[in-house]
PDB file of C-alpha atoms and ligand atoms in Angstrom:
ATOM      1  CA  UNK A  12     152.494  68.806 159.107  1.00  0.00           C
ATOM      2  CA  UNK A  13     148.976  67.955 159.445  1.00  0.00           C
ATOM      3  CA  UNK A  14     146.713  65.886 157.161  1.00  0.00           C
ATOM      4  CA  UNK A  15     143.568  67.060 158.909  1.00  0.00           C
ATOM      5  CA  UNK A  16     142.897  69.263 155.906  1.00  0.00           C
ATOM      6  CA  UNK A  17     142.711  66.378 153.510  1.00  0.00           C
ATOM      7  CA  UNK A  18     140.634  64.306 155.825  1.00  0.00           C
ATOM      8  CA  UNK A  19     138.389  67.214 156.348  1.00  0.00           C
ATOM      9  CA  UNK A  20     137.836  67.805 152.620  1.00  0.00           C
ATOM     10  CA  UNK A  21     137.008  64.152 152.164  1.00  0.00           C
ATOM     11  CA  UNK A  22     134.430  64.250 154.880  1.00  0.00           C
ATOM     12  CA  UNK A  23     132.809  67.258 153.354  1.00  0.00           C
ATOM     13  CA  UNK A  24     132.689  65.605 149.970  1.00  0.00           C
ATOM     14  CA  UNK A  25     131.103  62.533 151.515  1.00  0.00           C
ATOM     15  CA  UNK A  26     128.495  64.594 153.300  1.00  0.00           C
ATOM     16  CA  UNK A  27     127.573  66.560 150.080  1.00  0.00           C
ATOM     17  CA  UNK A  28     127.333  63.298 148.179  1.00  0.00           C
ATOM     18  CA  UNK A  29     124.834  61.920 150.798  1.00  0.00           C
ATOM     19  CA  UNK A  30     122.933  65.227 150.725  1.00  0.00           C
ATOM     20  CA  UNK A  31     122.603  64.966 147.004  1.00  0.00           C
ATOM     21  CA  UNK A  32     121.305  61.408 147.459  1.00  0.00           C
ATOM     22  CA  UNK A  33     118.742  62.601 149.974  1.00  0.00           C
ATOM     23  CA  UNK A  34     117.664  65.423 147.789  1.00  0.00           C
ATOM     24  CA  UNK A  35     117.084  63.096 144.790  1.00  0.00           C
ATOM     25  CA  UNK A  36     115.047  60.761 146.915  1.00  0.00           C
ATOM     26  CA  UNK A  37     112.977  63.627 148.268  1.00  0.00           C
ATOM     27  CA  UNK A  38     112.346  64.986 144.768  1.00  0.00           C
ATOM     28  CA  UNK A  39     111.245  61.581 143.580  1.00  0.00           C
ATOM     29  CA  UNK A  40     108.916  61.190 146.539  1.00  0.00           C
ATOM     30  CA  UNK A  41     107.445  64.648 145.789  1.00  0.00           C
ATOM     31  CA  UNK A  42     106.788  63.711 142.116  1.00  0.00           C
ATOM     32  CA  UNK A  43     104.984  60.534 143.171  1.00  0.00           C
ATOM     33  CA  UNK A  44     102.938  62.315 145.922  1.00  0.00           C
ATOM     34  CA  UNK A  45     104.046  60.002 148.478  1.00  0.00           C
ATOM     35  CA  UNK A  46     102.770  56.973 146.653  1.00  0.00           C
ATOM     36  CA  UNK A  47     104.799  54.844 144.405  1.00  0.00           C
ATOM     37  CA  UNK A  48     102.987  54.138 141.060  1.00  0.00           C
ATOM     38  CA  UNK A  49     103.605  50.529 140.677  1.00  0.00           C
ATOM     39  CA  UNK A  50     100.436  50.348 138.358  1.00  0.00           C
ATOM     40  CA  UNK A  51      99.415  52.718 135.538  1.00  0.00           C
ATOM     41  CA  UNK A  52      96.897  55.105 136.757  1.00  0.00           C
ATOM     42  CA  UNK A  53      95.063  55.151 133.488  1.00  0.00           C
ATOM     43  CA  UNK A  54      94.714  51.423 132.691  1.00  0.00           C
ATOM     44  CA  UNK A  55      95.884  49.704 135.916  1.00  0.00           C
ATOM     45  CA  UNK A  56      98.584  47.750 134.131  1.00  0.00           C
ATOM     46  CA  UNK A  57     101.680  47.064 136.095  1.00  0.00           C
ATOM     47  CA  UNK A  58     104.485  49.390 135.198  1.00  0.00           C
ATOM     48  CA  UNK A  59     107.866  47.684 134.740  1.00  0.00           C
ATOM     49  CA  UNK A  60     110.267  48.256 137.419  1.00  0.00           C
ATOM     50  CA  UNK A  61     113.029  49.313 135.007  1.00  0.00           C
ATOM     51  CA  UNK A  62     110.716  52.142 133.789  1.00  0.00           C
ATOM     52  CA  UNK A  63     109.811  53.279 137.139  1.00  0.00           C
ATOM     53  CA  UNK A  64     113.439  53.525 138.220  1.00  0.00           C
ATOM     54  CA  UNK A  65     114.535  55.296 134.910  1.00  0.00           C
ATOM     55  CA  UNK A  66     111.869  57.960 135.315  1.00  0.00           C
ATOM     56  CA  UNK A  67     109.159  59.069 137.770  1.00  0.00           C
ATOM     57  CA  UNK A  68     106.037  57.951 136.046  1.00  0.00           C
ATOM     58  CA  UNK A  69     102.436  57.089 136.906  1.00  0.00           C
ATOM     59  CA  UNK A  70     101.447  55.572 133.532  1.00  0.00           C
ATOM     60  CA  UNK A  71     102.444  52.732 131.392  1.00  0.00           C
ATOM     61  CA  UNK A  72     104.253  53.387 128.224  1.00  0.00           C
ATOM     62  CA  UNK A  73     101.255  53.163 125.879  1.00  0.00           C
ATOM     63  CA  UNK A  74      99.161  55.433 128.196  1.00  0.00           C
ATOM     64  CA  UNK A  75     102.068  57.879 128.618  1.00  0.00           C
ATOM     65  CA  UNK A  76     102.408  58.245 124.812  1.00  0.00           C
ATOM     66  CA  UNK A  77      98.787  58.538 124.427  1.00  0.00           C
ATOM     67  CA  UNK A  78      98.628  61.316 126.956  1.00  0.00           C
ATOM     68  CA  UNK A  79     101.697  63.101 125.497  1.00  0.00           C
ATOM     69  CA  UNK A  80      99.839  63.009 122.043  1.00  0.00           C
ATOM     70  CA  UNK A  81      96.760  64.804 123.561  1.00  0.00           C
ATOM     71  CA  UNK A  82      98.765  67.566 125.205  1.00  0.00           C
TER      72      UNK A  82
HETATM   73 ZN1   ZN B 116      98.325  52.285 131.133  1.00  0.00          ZN
END
C-alpha cells in the first residue's frame, strides 16, 4: 500500500533528465573549447544566435560552406 515506488521512479527519471542536460551542456562546451564563438573565426563576422544554438559552430555560414568545399 505504498506509493513510494512511483515517487521514486519519478525522482530517478527527473535526475536522469538533468544529467542528460548537463551532458549536452558539457559536450557543447568541449566543442567550443571553453569559448563561445559569437564571431566567425575566419572573417570575424558575427554568427547569428539561431545558428549558434542550432549547431556548435565557429564560422559563419559562407565560411563554413567554403571550408567544407575544401575538405
Ligand atoms: Zn565568416
